[in-house]
mmCIF file of C-alpha atoms in Angstrom:
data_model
loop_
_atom_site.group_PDB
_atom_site.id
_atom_site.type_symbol
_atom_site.label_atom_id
_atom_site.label_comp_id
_atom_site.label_asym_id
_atom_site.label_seq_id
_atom_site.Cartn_x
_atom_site.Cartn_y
_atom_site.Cartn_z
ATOM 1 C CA UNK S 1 -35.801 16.927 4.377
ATOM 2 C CA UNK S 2 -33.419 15.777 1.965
ATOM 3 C CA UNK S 3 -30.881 17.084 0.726
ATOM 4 C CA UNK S 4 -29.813 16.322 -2.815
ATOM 5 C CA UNK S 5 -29.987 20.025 -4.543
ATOM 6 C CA UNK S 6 -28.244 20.197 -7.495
ATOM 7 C CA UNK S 7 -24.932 21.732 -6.962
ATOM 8 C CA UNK S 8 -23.695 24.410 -8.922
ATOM 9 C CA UNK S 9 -25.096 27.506 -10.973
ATOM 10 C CA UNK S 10 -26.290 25.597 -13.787
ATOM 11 C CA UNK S 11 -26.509 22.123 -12.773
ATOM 12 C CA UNK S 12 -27.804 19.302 -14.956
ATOM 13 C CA UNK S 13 -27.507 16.601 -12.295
ATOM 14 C CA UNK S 14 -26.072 16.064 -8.707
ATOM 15 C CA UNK S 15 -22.235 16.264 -10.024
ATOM 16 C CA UNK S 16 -22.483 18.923 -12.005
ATOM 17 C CA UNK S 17 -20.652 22.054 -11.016
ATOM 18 C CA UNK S 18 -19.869 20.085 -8.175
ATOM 19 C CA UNK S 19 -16.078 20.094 -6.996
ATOM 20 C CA UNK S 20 -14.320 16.456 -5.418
ATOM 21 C CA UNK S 21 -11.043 15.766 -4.189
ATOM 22 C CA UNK S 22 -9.680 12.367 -4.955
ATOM 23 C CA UNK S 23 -7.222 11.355 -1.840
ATOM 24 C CA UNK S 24 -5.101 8.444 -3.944
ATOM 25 C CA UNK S 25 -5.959 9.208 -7.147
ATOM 26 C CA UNK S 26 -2.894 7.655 -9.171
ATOM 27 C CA UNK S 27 -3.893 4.047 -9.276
ATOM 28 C CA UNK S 28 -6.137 2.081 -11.625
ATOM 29 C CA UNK S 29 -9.484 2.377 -9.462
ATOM 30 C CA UNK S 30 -8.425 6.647 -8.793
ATOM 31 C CA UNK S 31 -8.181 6.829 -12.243
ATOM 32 C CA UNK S 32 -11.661 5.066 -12.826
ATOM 33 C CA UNK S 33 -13.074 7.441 -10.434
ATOM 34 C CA UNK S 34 -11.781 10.708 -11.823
ATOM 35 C CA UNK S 35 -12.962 9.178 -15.781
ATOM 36 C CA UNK S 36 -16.337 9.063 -14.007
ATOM 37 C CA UNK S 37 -16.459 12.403 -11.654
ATOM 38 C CA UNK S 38 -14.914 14.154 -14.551
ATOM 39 C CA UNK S 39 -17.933 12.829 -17.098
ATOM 40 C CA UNK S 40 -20.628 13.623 -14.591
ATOM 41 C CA UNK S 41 -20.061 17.418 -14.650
ATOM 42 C CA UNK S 42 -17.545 17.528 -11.804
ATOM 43 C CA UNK S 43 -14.543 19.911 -11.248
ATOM 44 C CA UNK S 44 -11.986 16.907 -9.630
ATOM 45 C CA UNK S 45 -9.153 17.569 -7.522
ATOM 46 C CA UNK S 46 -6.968 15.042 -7.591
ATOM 47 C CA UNK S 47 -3.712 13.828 -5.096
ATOM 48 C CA UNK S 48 -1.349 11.149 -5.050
ATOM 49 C CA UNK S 49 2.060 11.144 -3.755
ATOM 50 C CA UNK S 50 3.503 9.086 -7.025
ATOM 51 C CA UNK S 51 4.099 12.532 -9.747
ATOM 52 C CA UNK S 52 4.030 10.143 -12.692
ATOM 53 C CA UNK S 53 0.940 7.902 -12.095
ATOM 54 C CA UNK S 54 -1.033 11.303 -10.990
ATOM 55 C CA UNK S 55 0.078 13.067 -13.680
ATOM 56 C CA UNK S 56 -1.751 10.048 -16.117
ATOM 57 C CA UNK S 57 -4.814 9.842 -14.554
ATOM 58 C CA UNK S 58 -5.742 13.570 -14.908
ATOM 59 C CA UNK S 59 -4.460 13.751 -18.551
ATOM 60 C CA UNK S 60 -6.738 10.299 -19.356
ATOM 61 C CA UNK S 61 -9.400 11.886 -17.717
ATOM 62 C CA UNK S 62 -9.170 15.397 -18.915
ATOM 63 C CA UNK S 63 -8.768 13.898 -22.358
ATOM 64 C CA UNK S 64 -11.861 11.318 -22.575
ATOM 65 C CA UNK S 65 -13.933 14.283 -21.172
ATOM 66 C CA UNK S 66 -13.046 17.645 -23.090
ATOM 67 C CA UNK S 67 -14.063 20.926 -21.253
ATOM 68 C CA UNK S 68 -13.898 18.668 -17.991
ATOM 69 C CA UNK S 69 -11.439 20.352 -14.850
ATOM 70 C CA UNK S 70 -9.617 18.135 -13.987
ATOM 71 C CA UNK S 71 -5.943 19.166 -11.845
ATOM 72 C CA UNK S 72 -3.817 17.087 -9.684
ATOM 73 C CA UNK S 73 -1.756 18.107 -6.415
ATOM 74 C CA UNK S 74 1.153 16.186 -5.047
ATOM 75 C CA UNK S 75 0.047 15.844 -1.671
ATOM 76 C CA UNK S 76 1.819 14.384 1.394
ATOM 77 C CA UNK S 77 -1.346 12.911 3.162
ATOM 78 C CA UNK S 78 1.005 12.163 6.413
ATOM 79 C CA UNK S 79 1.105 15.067 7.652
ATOM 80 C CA UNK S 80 -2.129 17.293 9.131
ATOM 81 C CA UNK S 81 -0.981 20.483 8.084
ATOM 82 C CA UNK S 82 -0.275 19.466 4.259
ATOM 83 C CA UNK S 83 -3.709 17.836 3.931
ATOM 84 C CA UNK S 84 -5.345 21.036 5.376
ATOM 85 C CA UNK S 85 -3.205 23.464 3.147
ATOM 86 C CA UNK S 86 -4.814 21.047 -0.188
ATOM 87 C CA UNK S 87 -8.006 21.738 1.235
ATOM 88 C CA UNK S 88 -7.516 25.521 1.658
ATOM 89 C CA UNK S 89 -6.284 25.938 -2.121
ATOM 90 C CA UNK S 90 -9.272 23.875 -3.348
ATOM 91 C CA UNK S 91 -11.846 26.491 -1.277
ATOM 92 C CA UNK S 92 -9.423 29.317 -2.650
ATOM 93 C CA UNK S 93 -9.021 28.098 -6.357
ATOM 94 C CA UNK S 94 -12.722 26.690 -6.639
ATOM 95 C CA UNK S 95 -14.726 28.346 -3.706
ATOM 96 C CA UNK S 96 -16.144 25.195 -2.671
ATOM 97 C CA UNK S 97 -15.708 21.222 -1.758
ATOM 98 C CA UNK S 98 -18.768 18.567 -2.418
ATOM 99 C CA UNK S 99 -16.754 15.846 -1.990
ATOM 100 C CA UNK S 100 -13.560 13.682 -0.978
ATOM 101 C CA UNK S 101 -13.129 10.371 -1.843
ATOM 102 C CA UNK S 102 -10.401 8.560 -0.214
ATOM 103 C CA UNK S 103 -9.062 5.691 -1.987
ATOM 104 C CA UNK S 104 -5.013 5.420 -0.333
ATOM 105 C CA UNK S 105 -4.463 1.402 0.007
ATOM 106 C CA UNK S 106 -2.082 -0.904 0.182
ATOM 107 C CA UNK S 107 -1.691 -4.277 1.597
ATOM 108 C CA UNK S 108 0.649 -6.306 3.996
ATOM 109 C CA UNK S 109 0.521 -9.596 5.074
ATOM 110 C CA UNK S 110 1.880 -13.163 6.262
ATOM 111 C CA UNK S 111 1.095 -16.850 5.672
ATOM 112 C CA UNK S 112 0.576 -17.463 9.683
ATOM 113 C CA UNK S 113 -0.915 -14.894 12.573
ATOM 114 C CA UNK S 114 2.525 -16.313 14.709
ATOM 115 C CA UNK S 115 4.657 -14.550 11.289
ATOM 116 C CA UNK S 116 2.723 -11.241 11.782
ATOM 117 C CA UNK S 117 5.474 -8.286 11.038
ATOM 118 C CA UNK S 118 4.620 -5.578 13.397
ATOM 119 C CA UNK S 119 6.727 -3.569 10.673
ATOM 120 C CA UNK S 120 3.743 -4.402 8.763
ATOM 121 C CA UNK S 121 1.134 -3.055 10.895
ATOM 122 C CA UNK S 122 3.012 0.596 11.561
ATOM 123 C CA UNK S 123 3.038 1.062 7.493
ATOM 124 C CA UNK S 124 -0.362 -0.345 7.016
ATOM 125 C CA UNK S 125 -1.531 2.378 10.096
ATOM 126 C CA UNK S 126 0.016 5.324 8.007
ATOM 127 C CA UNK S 127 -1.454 4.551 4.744
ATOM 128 C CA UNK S 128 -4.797 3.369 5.906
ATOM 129 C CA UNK S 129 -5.703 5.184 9.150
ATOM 130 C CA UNK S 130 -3.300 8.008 9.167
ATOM 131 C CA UNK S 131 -4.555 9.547 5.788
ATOM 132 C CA UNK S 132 -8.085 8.764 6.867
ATOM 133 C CA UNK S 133 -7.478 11.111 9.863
ATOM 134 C CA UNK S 134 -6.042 13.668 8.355
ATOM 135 C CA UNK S 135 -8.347 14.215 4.990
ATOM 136 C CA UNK S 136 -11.768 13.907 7.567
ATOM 137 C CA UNK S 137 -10.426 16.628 9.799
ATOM 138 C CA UNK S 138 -9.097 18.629 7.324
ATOM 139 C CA UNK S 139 -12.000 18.265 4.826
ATOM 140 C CA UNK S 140 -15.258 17.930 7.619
ATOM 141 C CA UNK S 141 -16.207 21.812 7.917
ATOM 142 C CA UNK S 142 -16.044 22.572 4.070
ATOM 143 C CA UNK S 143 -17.977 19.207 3.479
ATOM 144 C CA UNK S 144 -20.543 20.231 6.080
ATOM 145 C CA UNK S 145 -21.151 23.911 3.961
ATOM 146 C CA UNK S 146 -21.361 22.175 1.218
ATOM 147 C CA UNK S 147 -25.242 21.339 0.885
ATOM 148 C CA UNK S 148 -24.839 17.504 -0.210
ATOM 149 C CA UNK S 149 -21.436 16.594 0.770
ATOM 150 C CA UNK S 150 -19.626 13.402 0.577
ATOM 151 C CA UNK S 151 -17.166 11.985 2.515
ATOM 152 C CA UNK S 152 -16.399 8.110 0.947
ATOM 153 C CA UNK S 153 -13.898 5.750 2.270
ATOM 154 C CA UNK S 154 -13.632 2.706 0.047
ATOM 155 C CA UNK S 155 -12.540 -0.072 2.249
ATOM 156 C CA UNK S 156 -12.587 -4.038 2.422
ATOM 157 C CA UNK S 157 -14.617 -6.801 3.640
ATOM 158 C CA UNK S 158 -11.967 -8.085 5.453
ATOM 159 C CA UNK S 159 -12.188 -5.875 8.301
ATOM 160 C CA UNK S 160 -15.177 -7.386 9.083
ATOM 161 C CA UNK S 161 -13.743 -11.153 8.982
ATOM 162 C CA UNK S 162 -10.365 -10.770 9.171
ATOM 163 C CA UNK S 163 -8.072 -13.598 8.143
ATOM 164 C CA UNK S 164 -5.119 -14.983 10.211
ATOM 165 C CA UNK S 165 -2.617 -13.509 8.036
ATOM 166 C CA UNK S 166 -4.339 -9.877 7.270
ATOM 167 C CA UNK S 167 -3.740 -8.860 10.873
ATOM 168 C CA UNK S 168 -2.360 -5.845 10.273
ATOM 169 C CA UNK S 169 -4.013 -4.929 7.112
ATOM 170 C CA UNK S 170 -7.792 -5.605 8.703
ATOM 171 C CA UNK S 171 -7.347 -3.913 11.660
ATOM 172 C CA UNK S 172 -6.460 -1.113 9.942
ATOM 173 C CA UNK S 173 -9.271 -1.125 7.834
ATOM 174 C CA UNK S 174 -11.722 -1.360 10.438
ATOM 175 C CA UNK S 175 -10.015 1.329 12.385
ATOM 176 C CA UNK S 176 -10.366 3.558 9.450
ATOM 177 C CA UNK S 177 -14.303 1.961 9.049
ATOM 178 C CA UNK S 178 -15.139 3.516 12.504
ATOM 179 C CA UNK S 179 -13.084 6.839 12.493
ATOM 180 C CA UNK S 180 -15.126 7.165 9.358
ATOM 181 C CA UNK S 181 -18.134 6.654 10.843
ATOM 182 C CA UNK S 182 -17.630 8.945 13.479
ATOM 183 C CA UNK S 183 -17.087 11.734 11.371
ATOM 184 C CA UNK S 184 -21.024 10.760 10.326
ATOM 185 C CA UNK S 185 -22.204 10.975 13.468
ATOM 186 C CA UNK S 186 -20.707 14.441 13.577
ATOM 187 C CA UNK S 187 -22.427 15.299 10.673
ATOM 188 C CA UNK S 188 -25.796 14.189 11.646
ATOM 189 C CA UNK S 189 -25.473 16.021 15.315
ATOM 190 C CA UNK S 190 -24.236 19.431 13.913
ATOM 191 C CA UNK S 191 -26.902 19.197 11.000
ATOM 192 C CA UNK S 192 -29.486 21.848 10.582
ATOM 193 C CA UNK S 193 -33.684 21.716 10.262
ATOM 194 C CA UNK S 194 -32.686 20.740 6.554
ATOM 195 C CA UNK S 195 -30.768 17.499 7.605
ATOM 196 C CA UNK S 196 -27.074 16.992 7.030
ATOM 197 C CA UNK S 197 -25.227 18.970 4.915
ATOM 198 C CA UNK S 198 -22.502 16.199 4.346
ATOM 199 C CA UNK S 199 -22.586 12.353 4.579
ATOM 200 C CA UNK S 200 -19.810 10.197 5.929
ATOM 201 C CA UNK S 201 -20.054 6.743 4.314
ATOM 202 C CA UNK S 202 -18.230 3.181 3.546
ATOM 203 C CA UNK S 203 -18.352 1.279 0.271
ATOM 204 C CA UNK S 204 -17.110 -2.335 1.070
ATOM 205 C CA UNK S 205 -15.136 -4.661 -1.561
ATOM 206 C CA UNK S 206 -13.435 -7.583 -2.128
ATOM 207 C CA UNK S 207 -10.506 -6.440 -3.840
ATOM 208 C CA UNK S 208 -10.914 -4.784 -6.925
ATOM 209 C CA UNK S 209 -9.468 -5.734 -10.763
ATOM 210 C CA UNK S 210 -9.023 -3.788 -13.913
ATOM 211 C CA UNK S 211 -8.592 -4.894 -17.497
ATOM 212 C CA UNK S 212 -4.716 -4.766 -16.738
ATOM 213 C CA UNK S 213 -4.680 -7.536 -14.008
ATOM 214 C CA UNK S 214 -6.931 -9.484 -16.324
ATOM 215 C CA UNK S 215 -4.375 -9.395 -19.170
ATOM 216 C CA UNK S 216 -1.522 -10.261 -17.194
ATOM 217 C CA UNK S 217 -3.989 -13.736 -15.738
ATOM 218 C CA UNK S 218 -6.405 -13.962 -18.837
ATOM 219 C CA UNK S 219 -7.516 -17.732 -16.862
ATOM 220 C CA UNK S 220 -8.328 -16.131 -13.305
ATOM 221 C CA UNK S 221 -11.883 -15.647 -12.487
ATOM 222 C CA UNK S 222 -11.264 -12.590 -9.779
ATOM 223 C CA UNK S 223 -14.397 -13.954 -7.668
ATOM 224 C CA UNK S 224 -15.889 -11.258 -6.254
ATOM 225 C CA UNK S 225 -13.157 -8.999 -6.930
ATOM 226 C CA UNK S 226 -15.240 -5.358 -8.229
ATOM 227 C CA UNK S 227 -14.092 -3.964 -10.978
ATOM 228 C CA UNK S 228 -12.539 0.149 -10.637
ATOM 229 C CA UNK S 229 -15.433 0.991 -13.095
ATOM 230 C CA UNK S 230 -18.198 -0.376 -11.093
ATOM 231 C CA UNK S 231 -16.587 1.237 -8.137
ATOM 232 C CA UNK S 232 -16.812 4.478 -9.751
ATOM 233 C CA UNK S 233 -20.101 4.173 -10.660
ATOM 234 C CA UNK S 234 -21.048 3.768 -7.312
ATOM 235 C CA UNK S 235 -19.179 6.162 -5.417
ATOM 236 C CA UNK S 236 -20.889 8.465 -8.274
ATOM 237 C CA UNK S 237 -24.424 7.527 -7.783
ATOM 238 C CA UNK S 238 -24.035 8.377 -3.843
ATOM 239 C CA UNK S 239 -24.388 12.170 -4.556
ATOM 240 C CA UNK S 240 -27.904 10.919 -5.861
ATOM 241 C CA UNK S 241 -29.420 9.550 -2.759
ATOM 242 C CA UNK S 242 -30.432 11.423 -0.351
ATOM 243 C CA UNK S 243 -27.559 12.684 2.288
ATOM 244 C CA UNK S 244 -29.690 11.099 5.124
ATOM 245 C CA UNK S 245 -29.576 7.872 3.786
ATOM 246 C CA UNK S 246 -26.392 8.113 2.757
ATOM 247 C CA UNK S 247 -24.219 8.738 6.162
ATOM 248 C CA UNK S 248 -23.091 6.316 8.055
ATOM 249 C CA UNK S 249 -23.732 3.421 5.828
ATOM 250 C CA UNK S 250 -22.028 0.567 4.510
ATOM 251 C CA UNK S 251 -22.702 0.333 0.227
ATOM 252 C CA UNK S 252 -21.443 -3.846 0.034
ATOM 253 C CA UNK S 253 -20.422 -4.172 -3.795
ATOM 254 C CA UNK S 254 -19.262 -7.964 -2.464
ATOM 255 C CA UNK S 255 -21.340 -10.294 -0.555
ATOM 256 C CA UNK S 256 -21.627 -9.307 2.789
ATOM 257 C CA UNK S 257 -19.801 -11.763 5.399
#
């Protein structure tokens, strides 16, 4: 069967009433993504370890979208026990979690595989695996109660062809890729005669721009770069398909190596 139920006591679509965490929420494409959870009907939960940029991204959003819930929690996604503490007070303040989209990044690199800085790899492991761990495990049994769950790791093609000099950074990514898709498998073997209750799933890009980066290079062309609003849009419309079909996939917004 599948299961895309509306979620919530009066829901109008499959975000409303629904309630999402947002691991990373204080840059341009976490900011996208709470504009769009917010306008769909959602109660969003925002984190971010930068106060400031946090702190912007829930007022833009609660302020585009009056009436909309939108709240942000500095969280310290390092460490196991603070990542399961945020996902305690969301069940205690909101009785419920539909969703967690993780969108911590960052990027290291070198001109040469030979100038590889190992340095490089240990703080590429912490932001991109590390948080990965920590948010799956701490938000996989709410997810799974949830009904139509989502668990969404936004992630790059070059894990799957890695570059000389993104050593670090793709094996990191596909790391996270696979320790993402085990949590799907998860979900599908503990799922009940109704399917799934959550999905575990991958959308793949480029790199992504916003209208700042094309302001500061008004001549670049960003090929295949996806912009934070069509990101948002699609993390959005996964809620819509059904949860089945939806765990452990791969959505490519870039061609596909």
């Amino acid at each position: 069967m599948s299961s895309t139920t509306p979620l919530g006591p009066n829901a109008g679509g499959p975000l409303e009433g629904a309630v999402v965490a947002v691991a990373g929420a204080g840059g341009a494409a976490g900011h996208a993504v709470l504009l769009r959870l917010a306008q769909a009907g959602a109660t969003v939960v925002a984190a971010d370890a930068d106060v400031q940029r946090l702190a912007a991204g829930v007022d833009a959003a609660r302020f585009a979208h009056g009436g909309a819930t939108v709240v942000g929690d500095t969280v310290d996604l390092l460490h196991l026990a603070a990542t399961r503490e945020w996902a305690a007070k969301i069940l205690k303040d909101f009785g419920r979690v539909d969703g967690l989209v993780h969108l911590v990044g960052g990027w290291r690199g070198s001109t040469t595989f030979a100038g590889t800085d190992l340095a490089d790899w240990d703080l590429l492991h912490d932001l991109l695996l590390r948080t990965v761990q920590h948010t799956s495990l701490a938000f996989e049994a709410p997810l799974a109660r949830s009904g139509n769950g989502r668990y969404v790791l936004v992630s790059a093609a070059g894990a799957a062809r890695p570059t000389a000099g993104s050593a670090a950074y793709a094996a990191a990514k596909a790391a996270a890729e696979a320790w993402t898709l085990a949590l799907a498998d998860g979900f599908r073997k503990t799922a009940g005669d109704a399917g799934p209750g959550a999905a575990a799933t991958i959308v793949v890009v480029k790199a992504l721009v916003n209208d700042a980066m094309r302001a500061e290079r008004p001549g670049h062309r960003f090929a295949g770069f996806t912009d934070v609003r069509e990101l948002a849009e699609s993390i959005c419309q996964l809620w819509s398909k059904p949860t089945e079909e939806v765990n452990g996939t791969r959505l490519w917004l870039t061609p596909q190596p």
